[in-house]
mmCIF file of C-alpha atoms in Angstrom:
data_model
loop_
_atom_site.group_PDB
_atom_site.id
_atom_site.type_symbol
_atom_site.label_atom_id
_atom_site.label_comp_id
_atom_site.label_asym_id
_atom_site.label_seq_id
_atom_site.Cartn_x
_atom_site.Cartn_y
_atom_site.Cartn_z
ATOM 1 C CA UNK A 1 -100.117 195.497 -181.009
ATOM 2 C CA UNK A 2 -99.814 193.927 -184.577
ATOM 3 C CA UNK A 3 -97.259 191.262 -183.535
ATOM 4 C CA UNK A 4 -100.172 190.486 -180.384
ATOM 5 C CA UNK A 5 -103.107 190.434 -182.776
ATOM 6 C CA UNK A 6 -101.071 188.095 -185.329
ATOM 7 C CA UNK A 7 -99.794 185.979 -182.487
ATOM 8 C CA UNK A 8 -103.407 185.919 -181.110
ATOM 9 C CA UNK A 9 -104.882 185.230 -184.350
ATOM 10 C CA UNK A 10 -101.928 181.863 -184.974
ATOM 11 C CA UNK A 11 -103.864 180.709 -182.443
ATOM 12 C CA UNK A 12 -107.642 181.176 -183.414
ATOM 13 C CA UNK A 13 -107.881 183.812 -180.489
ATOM 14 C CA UNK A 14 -110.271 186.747 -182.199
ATOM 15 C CA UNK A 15 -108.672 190.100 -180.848
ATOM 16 C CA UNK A 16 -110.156 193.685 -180.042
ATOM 17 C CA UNK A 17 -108.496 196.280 -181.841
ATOM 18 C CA UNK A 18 -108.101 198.945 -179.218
ATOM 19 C CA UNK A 19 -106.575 201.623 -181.367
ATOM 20 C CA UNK A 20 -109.732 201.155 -183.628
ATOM 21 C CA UNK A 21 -111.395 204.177 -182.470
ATOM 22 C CA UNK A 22 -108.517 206.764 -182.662
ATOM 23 C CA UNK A 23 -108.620 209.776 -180.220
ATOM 24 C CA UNK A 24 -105.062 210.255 -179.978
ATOM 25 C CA UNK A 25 -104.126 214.210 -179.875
ATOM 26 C CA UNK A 26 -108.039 214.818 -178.158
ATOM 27 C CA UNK A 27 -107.515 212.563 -175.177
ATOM 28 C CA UNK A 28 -107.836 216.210 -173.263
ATOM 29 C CA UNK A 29 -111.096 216.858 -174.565
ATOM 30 C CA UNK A 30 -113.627 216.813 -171.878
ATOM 31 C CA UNK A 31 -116.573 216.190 -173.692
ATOM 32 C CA UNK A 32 -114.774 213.016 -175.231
ATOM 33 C CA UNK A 33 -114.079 211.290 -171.931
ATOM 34 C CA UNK A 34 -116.928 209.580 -171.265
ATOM 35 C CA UNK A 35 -117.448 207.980 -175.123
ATOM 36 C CA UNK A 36 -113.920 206.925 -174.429
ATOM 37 C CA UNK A 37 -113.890 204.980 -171.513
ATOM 38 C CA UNK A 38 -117.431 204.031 -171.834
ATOM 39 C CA UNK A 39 -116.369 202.176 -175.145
ATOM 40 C CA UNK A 40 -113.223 201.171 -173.732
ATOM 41 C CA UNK A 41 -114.986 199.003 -170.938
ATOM 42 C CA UNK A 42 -117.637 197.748 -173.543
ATOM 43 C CA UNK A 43 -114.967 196.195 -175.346
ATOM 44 C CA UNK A 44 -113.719 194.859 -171.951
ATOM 45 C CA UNK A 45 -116.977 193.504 -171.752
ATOM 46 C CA UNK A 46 -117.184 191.663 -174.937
ATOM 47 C CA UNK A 47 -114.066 189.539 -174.714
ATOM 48 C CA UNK A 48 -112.778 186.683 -172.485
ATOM 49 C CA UNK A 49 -109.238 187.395 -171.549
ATOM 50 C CA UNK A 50 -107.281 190.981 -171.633
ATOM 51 C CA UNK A 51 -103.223 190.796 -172.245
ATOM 52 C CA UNK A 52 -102.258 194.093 -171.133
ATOM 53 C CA UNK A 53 -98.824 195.767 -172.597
ATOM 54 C CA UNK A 54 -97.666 197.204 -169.323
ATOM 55 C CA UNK A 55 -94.121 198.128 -170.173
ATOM 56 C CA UNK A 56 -95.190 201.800 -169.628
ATOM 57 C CA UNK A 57 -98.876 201.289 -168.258
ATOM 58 C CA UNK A 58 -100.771 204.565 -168.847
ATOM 59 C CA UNK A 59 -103.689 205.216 -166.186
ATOM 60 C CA UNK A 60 -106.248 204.285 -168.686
ATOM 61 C CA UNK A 61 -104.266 200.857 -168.923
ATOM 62 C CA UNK A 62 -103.933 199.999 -165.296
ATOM 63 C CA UNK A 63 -107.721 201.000 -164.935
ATOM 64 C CA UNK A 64 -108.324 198.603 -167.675
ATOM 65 C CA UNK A 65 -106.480 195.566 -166.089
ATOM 66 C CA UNK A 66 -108.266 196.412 -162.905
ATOM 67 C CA UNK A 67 -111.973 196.787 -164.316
ATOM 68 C CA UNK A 68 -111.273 193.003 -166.305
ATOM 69 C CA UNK A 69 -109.795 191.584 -163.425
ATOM 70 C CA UNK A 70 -111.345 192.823 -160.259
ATOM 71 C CA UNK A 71 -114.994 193.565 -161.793
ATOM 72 C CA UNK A 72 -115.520 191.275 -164.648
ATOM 73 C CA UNK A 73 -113.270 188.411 -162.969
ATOM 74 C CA UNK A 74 -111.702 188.128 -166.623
ATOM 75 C CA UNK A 75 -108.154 186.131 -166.827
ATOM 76 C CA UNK A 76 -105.752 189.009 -167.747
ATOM 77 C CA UNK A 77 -102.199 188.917 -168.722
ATOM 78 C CA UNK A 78 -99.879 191.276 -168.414
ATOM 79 C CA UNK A 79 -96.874 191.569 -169.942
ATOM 80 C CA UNK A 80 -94.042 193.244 -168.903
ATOM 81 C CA UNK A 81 -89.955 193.254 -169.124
ATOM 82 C CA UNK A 82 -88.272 194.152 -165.934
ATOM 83 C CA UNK A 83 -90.086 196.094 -162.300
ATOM 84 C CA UNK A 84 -93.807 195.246 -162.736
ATOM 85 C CA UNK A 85 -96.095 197.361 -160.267
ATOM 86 C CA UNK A 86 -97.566 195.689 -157.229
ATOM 87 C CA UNK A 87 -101.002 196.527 -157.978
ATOM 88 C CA UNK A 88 -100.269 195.136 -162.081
ATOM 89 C CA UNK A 89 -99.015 191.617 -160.321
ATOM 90 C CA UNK A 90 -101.920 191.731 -157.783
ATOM 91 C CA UNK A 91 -104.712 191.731 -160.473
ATOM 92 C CA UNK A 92 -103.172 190.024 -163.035
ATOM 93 C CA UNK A 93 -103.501 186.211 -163.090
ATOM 94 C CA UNK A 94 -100.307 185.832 -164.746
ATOM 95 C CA UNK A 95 -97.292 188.093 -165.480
ATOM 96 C CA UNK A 96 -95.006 187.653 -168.518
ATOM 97 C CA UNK A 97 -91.959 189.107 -169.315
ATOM 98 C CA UNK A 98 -92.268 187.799 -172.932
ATOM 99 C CA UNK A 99 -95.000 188.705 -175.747
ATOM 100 C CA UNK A 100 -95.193 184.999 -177.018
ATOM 101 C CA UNK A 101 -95.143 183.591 -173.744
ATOM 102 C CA UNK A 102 -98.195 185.792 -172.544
ATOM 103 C CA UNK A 103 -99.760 185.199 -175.729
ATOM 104 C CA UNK A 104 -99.911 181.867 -174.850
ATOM 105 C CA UNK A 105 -101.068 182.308 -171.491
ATOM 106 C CA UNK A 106 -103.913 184.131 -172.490
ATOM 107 C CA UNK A 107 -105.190 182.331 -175.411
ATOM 108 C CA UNK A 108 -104.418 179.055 -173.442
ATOM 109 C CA UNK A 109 -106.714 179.863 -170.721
ATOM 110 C CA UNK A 110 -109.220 181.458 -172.567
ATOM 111 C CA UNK A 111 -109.737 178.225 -175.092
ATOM 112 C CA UNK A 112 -110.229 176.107 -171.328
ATOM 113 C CA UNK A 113 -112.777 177.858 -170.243
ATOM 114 C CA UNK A 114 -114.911 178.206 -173.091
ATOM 115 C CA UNK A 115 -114.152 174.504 -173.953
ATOM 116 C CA UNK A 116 -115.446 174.133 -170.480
ATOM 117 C CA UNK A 117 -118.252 175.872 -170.717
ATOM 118 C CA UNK A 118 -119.427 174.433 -174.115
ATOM 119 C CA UNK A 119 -119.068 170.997 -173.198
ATOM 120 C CA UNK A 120 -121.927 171.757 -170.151
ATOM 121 C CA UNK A 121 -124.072 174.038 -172.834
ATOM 122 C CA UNK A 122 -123.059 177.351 -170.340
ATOM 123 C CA UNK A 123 -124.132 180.666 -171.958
ATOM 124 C CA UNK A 124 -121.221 183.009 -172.410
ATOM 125 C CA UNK A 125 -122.102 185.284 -169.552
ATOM 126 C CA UNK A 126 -120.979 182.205 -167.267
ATOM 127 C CA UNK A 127 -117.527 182.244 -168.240
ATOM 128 C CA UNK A 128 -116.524 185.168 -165.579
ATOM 129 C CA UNK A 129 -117.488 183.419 -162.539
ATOM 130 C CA UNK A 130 -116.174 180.053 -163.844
ATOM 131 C CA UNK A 131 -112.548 181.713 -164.290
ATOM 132 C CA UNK A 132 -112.860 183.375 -160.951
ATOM 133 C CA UNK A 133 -113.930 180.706 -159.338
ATOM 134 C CA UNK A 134 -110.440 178.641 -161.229
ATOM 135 C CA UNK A 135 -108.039 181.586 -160.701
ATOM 136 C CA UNK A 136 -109.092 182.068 -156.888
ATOM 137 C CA UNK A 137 -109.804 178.370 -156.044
ATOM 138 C CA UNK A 138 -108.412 175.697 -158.348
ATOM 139 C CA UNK A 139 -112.103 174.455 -158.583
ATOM 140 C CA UNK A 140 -113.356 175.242 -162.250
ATOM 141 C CA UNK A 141 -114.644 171.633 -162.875
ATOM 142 C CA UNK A 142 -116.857 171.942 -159.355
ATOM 143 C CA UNK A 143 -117.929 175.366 -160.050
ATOM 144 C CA UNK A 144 -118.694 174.496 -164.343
ATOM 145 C CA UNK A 145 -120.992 171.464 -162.400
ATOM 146 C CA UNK A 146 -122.624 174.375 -160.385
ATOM 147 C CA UNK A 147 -123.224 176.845 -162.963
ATOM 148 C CA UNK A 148 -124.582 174.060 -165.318
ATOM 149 C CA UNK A 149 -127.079 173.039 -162.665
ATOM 150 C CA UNK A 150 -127.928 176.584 -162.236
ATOM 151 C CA UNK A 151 -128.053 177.203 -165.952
ATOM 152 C CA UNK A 152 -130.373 174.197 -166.871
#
């Protein structure tokens, strides 16, 4: 995590701390579970890309890569050495077998689309269809011409 957030930060990529909030040794805890996940997805919420260390996902992990991916339409890296699960490659929009490479990956496409969406005066929220609408279709500059018409 320290190497990502330095890595991330080399290249003026702001990071999410998700160790921040420490409920390690009380992840049993019932009446915890809800505060937990809610805040986990909040955080989801707040950024523009996930990279995902999936060398040993956890279920909280994979549900994490799926919520960014699948629901929020976020660009999300995962990176992983060696057998990567199906369902990890499906929902991922890339899949790195190296730290600095997916570091790059992420921050890469993260700086596009909100150069993207600056340069049309798009409010942040417009970001996750614009990446879905690159990562499924090749067609960000169409759909950024869209979403600024709509946005006007």
């Amino acid at each position: 995590r320290e190497q990502a957030k330095t890595l991330l930060a080399e290249r003026e990529c702001d990071t999410l701390a998700p160790l921040r909030r420490d409920y390690r040794g009380r992840e049993q805890d019932r009446s915890l579970a809800a505060e937990i996940v809610e805040a986990d997805l909040a955080d989801i919420r707040e950024c523009g890309g996930v990279l995902a260390n999936c060398e040993r996902p956890s279920a909280g992990t994979s549900m994490e890569v799926f919520y960014a991916a699948h629901v929020l339409k976020l660009p999300v890296v995962v990176v992983c050495r060696g057998s990567v699960s199906p369902w990890l490659v499906y929902h991922a929009w890339r899949v790195a077998d190296a730290l600095t490479l997916g570091v790059d990956q992420i921050s890469g496409q993260v700086k596009r689309l909100e150069a993207r969406a600056w340069a049309r005066g798009l409010p942040d929220d417009a970001l996750c269809e614009a990446f879905h609408a690159s990562y499924t279709a090749e067609c960000a500059s169409a759909v950024m011409d869209e979403l600024a018409r709509r946005y006007r």
